[in-house]
Short mmCIF file of C-alpha atoms and ligand atoms in Angstrom, two decimals:
data_model
loop_
_atom_site.label_atom_id
_atom_site.label_comp_id
_atom_site.label_asym_id
_atom_site.label_seq_id
_atom_site.Cartn_x
_atom_site.Cartn_y
_atom_site.Cartn_z
CA UNK A 1 20.01 40.18 -101.10
CA UNK A 2 19.64 42.15 -98.40
CA UNK A 3 21.20 42.93 -95.52
CA UNK A 4 19.77 44.59 -91.98
CA UNK A 5 22.59 46.54 -90.48
CA UNK A 6 23.95 49.01 -88.02
CA UNK A 7 26.78 47.43 -87.42
CA UNK A 8 30.20 46.89 -88.72
CA UNK A 9 29.97 43.62 -89.70
CA UNK A 10 27.28 44.33 -91.43
CA UNK A 11 29.54 46.75 -93.67
CA UNK A 12 31.81 44.29 -93.97
CA UNK A 13 29.63 41.92 -95.22
CA UNK A 14 28.53 44.13 -98.24
CA UNK A 15 32.19 45.15 -98.73
CA UNK A 16 32.99 41.11 -99.39
CA UNK A 17 30.34 40.57 -101.92
CA UNK A 18 30.96 43.58 -103.60
CA UNK A 19 30.43 42.78 -107.50
CA UNK A 20 29.32 39.61 -106.22
CA UNK A 21 26.81 38.20 -109.36
CA UNK A 22 23.82 38.73 -107.39
CA UNK A 23 21.90 42.19 -106.09
CA UNK A 24 23.31 43.40 -102.37
CA UNK A 25 21.04 46.30 -100.76
CA UNK A 26 21.94 47.09 -97.73
CA UNK A 27 19.21 48.06 -95.33
CA UNK A 28 19.94 51.03 -92.48
CA UNK A 29 17.55 52.67 -89.70
CA UNK A 30 18.09 56.35 -90.23
CA UNK A 31 19.45 56.47 -86.49
CA UNK A 32 22.27 57.95 -86.92
CA UNK A 33 22.58 61.77 -89.00
CA UNK A 34 25.49 61.31 -91.08
CA UNK A 35 26.06 57.02 -90.80
CA UNK A 36 28.95 55.27 -92.40
CA UNK A 37 27.33 53.95 -95.18
CA UNK A 38 28.01 50.36 -96.71
CA UNK A 39 29.36 49.31 -100.40
CA UNK A 40 26.72 49.50 -102.90
CA UNK A 41 23.59 49.41 -102.86
CA UNK A 42 21.80 51.29 -99.64
CA UNK A 43 18.16 51.76 -98.57
CA UNK A 44 17.56 53.50 -95.08
CA UNK A 45 14.48 53.96 -93.13
CA UNK A 46 12.01 51.62 -91.50
CA UNK A 47 10.12 48.91 -93.23
CA UNK A 48 6.33 49.38 -91.20
CA UNK A 49 6.69 45.53 -88.83
CA UNK A 50 6.93 42.91 -89.83
CA UNK A 51 4.32 43.29 -92.24
CA UNK A 52 6.32 46.30 -94.34
CA UNK A 53 9.36 43.69 -94.86
CA UNK A 54 7.50 40.96 -95.99
CA UNK A 55 6.15 42.91 -98.78
CA UNK A 56 9.39 44.33 -99.68
CA UNK A 57 10.95 41.03 -99.47
CA UNK A 58 8.05 40.26 -101.84
CA UNK A 59 8.37 43.61 -104.60
CA UNK A 60 12.12 43.28 -104.24
CA UNK A 61 12.12 39.36 -105.11
CA UNK A 62 14.75 39.10 -102.26
CA UNK A 63 15.88 35.61 -101.68
CA UNK A 64 17.86 35.80 -99.05
CA UNK A 65 18.38 38.12 -95.91
CA UNK A 66 20.96 38.68 -93.46
CA UNK A 67 20.04 40.11 -90.32
CA UNK A 68 22.76 41.78 -89.99
CA UNK A 69 22.09 44.78 -87.24
CA UNK A 70 23.09 45.51 -83.31
CA UNK A 71 22.85 43.10 -81.00
CA UNK A 72 20.76 45.16 -79.01
CA UNK A 73 18.03 46.17 -82.00
CA UNK A 74 15.36 43.04 -80.73
CA UNK A 75 12.63 44.75 -82.35
CA UNK A 76 13.84 44.43 -86.40
CA UNK A 77 15.25 40.80 -85.75
CA UNK A 78 11.90 40.41 -84.39
CA UNK A 79 10.43 42.11 -87.37
CA UNK A 80 13.09 39.71 -89.42
CA UNK A 81 11.97 36.70 -88.32
CA UNK A 82 8.35 37.50 -89.28
CA UNK A 83 8.28 38.66 -91.71
CA UNK A 84 11.10 35.46 -93.25
CA UNK A 85 8.51 33.02 -91.60
CA UNK A 86 5.92 34.69 -93.61
CA UNK A 87 7.34 34.86 -97.44
CA UNK A 88 10.12 31.69 -97.06
CA UNK A 89 12.48 34.02 -97.54
CA UNK A 90 16.16 32.41 -95.89
CA UNK A 91 17.11 34.09 -92.57
CA UNK A 92 20.60 34.96 -91.40
CA UNK A 93 21.53 35.93 -88.47
CA UNK A 94 25.49 37.99 -87.98
CA UNK A 95 26.57 38.04 -84.40
CA UNK A 96 29.42 38.44 -82.58
CA UNK A 97 29.96 36.97 -80.08
CA UNK A 98 29.60 38.66 -76.71
CA UNK A 99 32.31 39.82 -73.74
CA UNK A 100 33.59 36.98 -71.80
CA UNK A 101 34.76 38.93 -68.61
CA UNK A 102 38.90 38.09 -66.98
CA UNK A 103 40.40 37.95 -64.11
CA UNK A 104 40.11 41.35 -62.41
CA UNK A 105 37.38 42.41 -63.88
CA UNK A 106 34.47 43.70 -61.56
CA UNK A 107 31.09 43.06 -63.90
CA UNK A 108 27.63 43.61 -62.40
CA UNK A 109 25.67 41.72 -65.97
CA UNK A 110 22.13 43.62 -65.40
CA UNK A 111 18.99 42.43 -67.63
CA UNK A 112 18.05 45.38 -68.69
CA UNK A 113 19.30 49.52 -68.37
CA UNK A 114 16.07 50.01 -66.21
CA UNK A 115 18.60 47.50 -64.33
CA UNK A 116 21.39 49.03 -64.60
CA UNK A 117 20.76 52.29 -63.25
CA UNK A 118 18.18 51.05 -60.22
CA UNK A 119 22.28 49.42 -59.56
CA UNK A 120 24.49 52.51 -59.86
CA UNK A 121 23.65 54.64 -57.03
CA UNK A 122 25.24 51.62 -54.99
CA UNK A 123 28.11 51.28 -57.25
CA UNK A 124 29.26 55.21 -57.49
CA UNK A 125 28.99 58.59 -57.96
CA UNK A 126 30.47 59.64 -62.13
CA UNK A 127 29.53 57.26 -64.69
CA UNK A 128 30.59 56.73 -67.86
CA UNK A 129 27.95 55.55 -70.02
CA UNK A 130 28.41 54.29 -73.36
CA UNK A 131 24.37 52.86 -74.47
CA UNK A 132 24.09 54.55 -76.64
CA UNK A 133 21.76 58.25 -76.77
CA UNK A 134 18.70 56.63 -77.44
CA UNK A 135 17.93 54.67 -73.98
CA UNK A 136 19.88 57.82 -72.01
CA UNK A 137 16.28 58.42 -70.54
CA UNK A 138 15.93 55.53 -68.37
CA UNK A 139 18.98 56.66 -66.19
CA UNK A 140 17.63 60.67 -65.96
CA UNK A 141 15.87 61.15 -62.47
CA UNK A 142 19.43 59.61 -61.20
CA UNK A 143 19.99 63.52 -59.29
CA UNK A 144 22.75 62.45 -56.83
CA UNK A 145 25.32 61.27 -60.06
CA UNK A 146 27.26 63.05 -62.59
CA UNK A 147 26.96 61.39 -65.78
CA UNK A 148 29.97 60.88 -68.90
CA UNK A 149 27.72 60.59 -71.66
CA UNK A 150 29.07 58.88 -75.45
CA UNK A 151 27.27 58.76 -78.30
CA UNK A 152 27.48 59.43 -82.00
CA UNK A 153 24.79 62.28 -81.87
CA UNK A 154 23.27 64.14 -79.17
CA UNK A 155 20.73 62.76 -76.85
CA UNK A 156 17.52 64.28 -76.38
CA UNK A 157 15.65 65.25 -72.90
CA UNK A 158 15.20 63.47 -70.72
CA UNK A 159 18.82 63.50 -69.52
CA UNK A 160 20.03 63.47 -66.01
CA UNK A 161 20.47 67.00 -64.75
CA UNK A 162 24.76 66.40 -64.58
CA UNK A 163 25.84 64.51 -67.56
CA UNK A 164 28.59 65.55 -70.23
CA UNK A 165 28.68 64.41 -73.32
CA UNK A 166 30.76 62.97 -75.14
CA UNK A 167 30.05 63.14 -79.73
CA UNK A 168 32.48 60.53 -80.73
CA UNK A 169 32.19 56.32 -82.55
CA UNK A 170 34.19 53.62 -82.33
CA UNK A 171 37.02 52.33 -82.66
CA UNK A 172 38.46 53.77 -80.01
CA UNK A 173 42.01 52.85 -78.08
CA UNK A 174 42.80 51.72 -74.50
CA UNK A 175 44.96 55.03 -74.00
CA UNK A 176 42.19 57.01 -75.29
CA UNK A 177 40.14 55.65 -72.98
CA UNK A 178 42.79 55.24 -70.49
CA UNK A 179 42.90 58.91 -70.36
CA UNK A 180 38.97 59.18 -70.15
CA UNK A 181 38.65 57.14 -67.54
CA UNK A 182 40.97 58.95 -64.74
CA UNK A 183 40.28 62.79 -66.75
CA UNK A 184 36.15 62.58 -65.74
CA UNK A 185 37.44 61.22 -62.73
CA UNK A 186 34.96 58.09 -63.61
CA UNK A 187 34.40 55.24 -60.31
CA UNK A 188 31.73 53.51 -63.12
CA UNK A 189 31.05 51.91 -66.41
CA UNK A 190 27.81 51.23 -67.98
CA UNK A 191 27.67 49.67 -70.65
CA UNK A 192 25.45 47.25 -73.45
CA UNK A 193 27.22 43.33 -73.70
CA UNK A 194 27.79 44.68 -77.49
CA UNK A 195 31.05 42.76 -78.42
CA UNK A 196 33.68 43.12 -81.16
CA UNK A 197 36.94 44.85 -80.96
CA UNK A 198 35.93 47.93 -81.97
CA UNK A 199 34.85 49.58 -78.00
CA UNK A 200 36.69 46.75 -75.75
CA UNK A 201 39.10 49.83 -74.43
CA UNK A 202 37.30 50.88 -72.09
CA UNK A 203 36.98 47.65 -70.42
CA UNK A 204 40.26 46.81 -70.25
CA UNK A 205 40.70 50.66 -68.80
CA UNK A 206 38.51 49.46 -66.21
CA UNK A 207 39.83 46.20 -65.49
CA UNK A 208 43.29 48.45 -64.56
CA UNK A 209 41.82 50.94 -62.88
CA UNK A 210 39.09 48.06 -60.62
CA UNK A 211 36.26 49.91 -61.69
CA UNK A 212 32.79 47.84 -61.63
CA UNK A 213 31.17 47.73 -65.08
CA UNK A 214 27.63 47.01 -65.56
CA UNK A 215 26.72 45.26 -68.36
CA UNK A 216 23.64 45.21 -70.28
CA UNK A 217 23.35 41.60 -71.62
CA UNK A 218 22.08 40.72 -74.84
CA UNK A 219 18.02 40.30 -75.51
CA UNK A 220 17.51 36.54 -76.81
CA UNK A 221 17.63 36.47 -80.75
CA UNK A 222 13.96 35.17 -82.31
CA UNK A 223 14.57 31.16 -82.31
CA UNK A 224 14.88 28.83 -84.51
CA UNK A 225 16.82 31.44 -86.89
CA UNK A 226 20.55 30.57 -87.23
CA UNK A 227 23.18 32.21 -86.21
CA UNK A 228 26.88 32.67 -87.96
CA UNK A 229 28.95 35.00 -85.54
CA UNK A 230 31.33 35.79 -87.42
CA UNK A 231 31.20 37.63 -91.81
CA UNK A 232 33.36 34.19 -93.06
CA UNK A 233 30.91 31.88 -91.29
CA UNK A 234 27.83 34.57 -92.92
CA UNK A 235 29.94 34.05 -96.52
CA UNK A 236 29.34 30.19 -96.17
CA UNK A 237 26.20 29.80 -95.10
CA UNK A 238 25.21 32.56 -98.33
CA UNK A 239 27.02 29.59 -100.22
CA UNK A 240 25.11 27.53 -98.86
CA UNK A 241 21.85 28.99 -101.12
CA UNK A 242 23.47 28.30 -104.53
CA UNK A 243 25.27 29.21 -107.31
CA UNK A 244 26.31 32.54 -107.43
CA UNK A 245 26.84 33.53 -103.67
P1 LIG B 301 15.15 48.55 -83.42
O1 LIG B 301 14.77 49.03 -81.97
O2 LIG B 301 15.55 47.18 -83.11
O3 LIG B 301 14.29 48.79 -84.53
C1 LIG B 301 13.34 50.05 -84.07
C2 LIG B 301 13.00 50.42 -85.59
O4 LIG B 301 13.72 50.37 -86.59
C3 LIG B 301 12.75 48.43 -86.46
O5 LIG B 301 10.91 47.96 -86.20
C4 LIG B 301 12.37 48.75 -87.92
O6 LIG B 301 11.44 49.59 -87.91
C5 LIG B 301 13.95 50.50 -88.07
N1 LIG B 301 15.16 49.75 -87.65
C6 LIG B 301 15.95 48.72 -86.97
N2 LIG B 301 16.41 48.69 -87.67
C7 LIG B 301 16.66 48.81 -89.06
C8 LIG B 301 17.66 48.40 -90.29
N3 LIG B 301 18.44 48.12 -90.25
N4 LIG B 301 16.62 48.43 -91.21
C9 LIG B 301 15.63 49.36 -91.21
N5 LIG B 301 14.68 49.66 -90.61
C10 LIG B 301 15.62 49.31 -89.38
O7 LIG B 301 16.40 49.20 -83.54
P2 LIG B 301 17.89 50.23 -82.90
O8 LIG B 301 17.98 49.26 -82.01
O9 LIG B 301 16.53 51.44 -82.45
O10 LIG B 301 18.20 50.11 -83.71
C11 LIG B 301 18.72 51.02 -85.38
C12 LIG B 301 20.03 50.81 -85.84
O11 LIG B 301 21.03 51.06 -85.34
C13 LIG B 301 19.71 49.07 -86.12
O12 LIG B 301 20.30 49.41 -88.24
C14 LIG B 301 21.02 48.68 -85.48
O13 LIG B 301 21.50 47.78 -86.07
C15 LIG B 301 21.56 50.07 -85.38
N6 LIG B 301 22.98 50.71 -84.34
C16 LIG B 301 21.83 49.80 -82.87
C17 LIG B 301 22.56 49.90 -81.89
C18 LIG B 301 21.52 49.32 -80.56
O14 LIG B 301 22.59 49.46 -79.18
N7 LIG B 301 20.53 49.05 -80.50
C19 LIG B 301 24.06 50.50 -81.09
C20 LIG B 301 24.66 50.42 -82.42
C21 LIG B 301 24.12 50.59 -83.59
P3 LIG B 301 10.25 49.26 -89.03
O15 LIG B 301 9.56 48.22 -87.94
O16 LIG B 301 9.63 50.44 -89.43
O17 LIG B 301 10.82 48.48 -89.61
#
């Protein structure tokens, strides 16, 4: 079977399946210079669109695919749905639930990074940007704002003129996030609705300081793909495929 990875859940699933009688391969896009590797067999790099993935599934005689990519990896999820439809290989999406606002949150949901950039100047001047290095270019034209951008690898131009880059990866602690917001005098936070515990403390820290948070909503999953919200639920789906899982 194939696990499309790049997330904590994908690594947890691969670790849980090590030692299963069937062969499990995890796939990574190759975006991160030094990725956290899943247990077991790993391949790195794109497949070449849905057709390339379908060819790979046939060549490797894959009998199940779990799309455990990040909720914002919409192209890969679409490709997986296309390849699964073309080959008849069962496909499951493993998606942790999104975050829900609680009392005291000052969230501003938006549909895209571009919409976040449009809204930002009305909300603050010193921005904590936690949307990943690939989207930083969308904010490059906002000259009046100062950005503190946190990412695993350094961003590439175009980037905002006034920018501090913090190279780091989760999980993050509440104490650490409080200190970060204070030290950088952040007055607005931008995040994707990634969900999960590893990067949630920034939301609590922002609530404590009554800071506005621009939350980019998730792209929709392709129609017709079953969804599991936890590694346990994904394993149940696999178990339903037959003996040996
Ligand atoms: P994307 O835009 O949905 O996909 C772009 C292309 O990257 C795909 O068409 C595919 O190339 C390749 N690709 C993506 N995920 C792959 C995987 N697991 N294995 C092999 N090829 C993959 O993806 P993205 O948003 O750039 O994310 C790339 C990776 O980073 C994913 O593995 C994702 O789980 C992880 N990640 C993404 C985010 C985020 O915010 N987007 C955050 C954390 C981690 P081909 O068409 O050539 O097959």
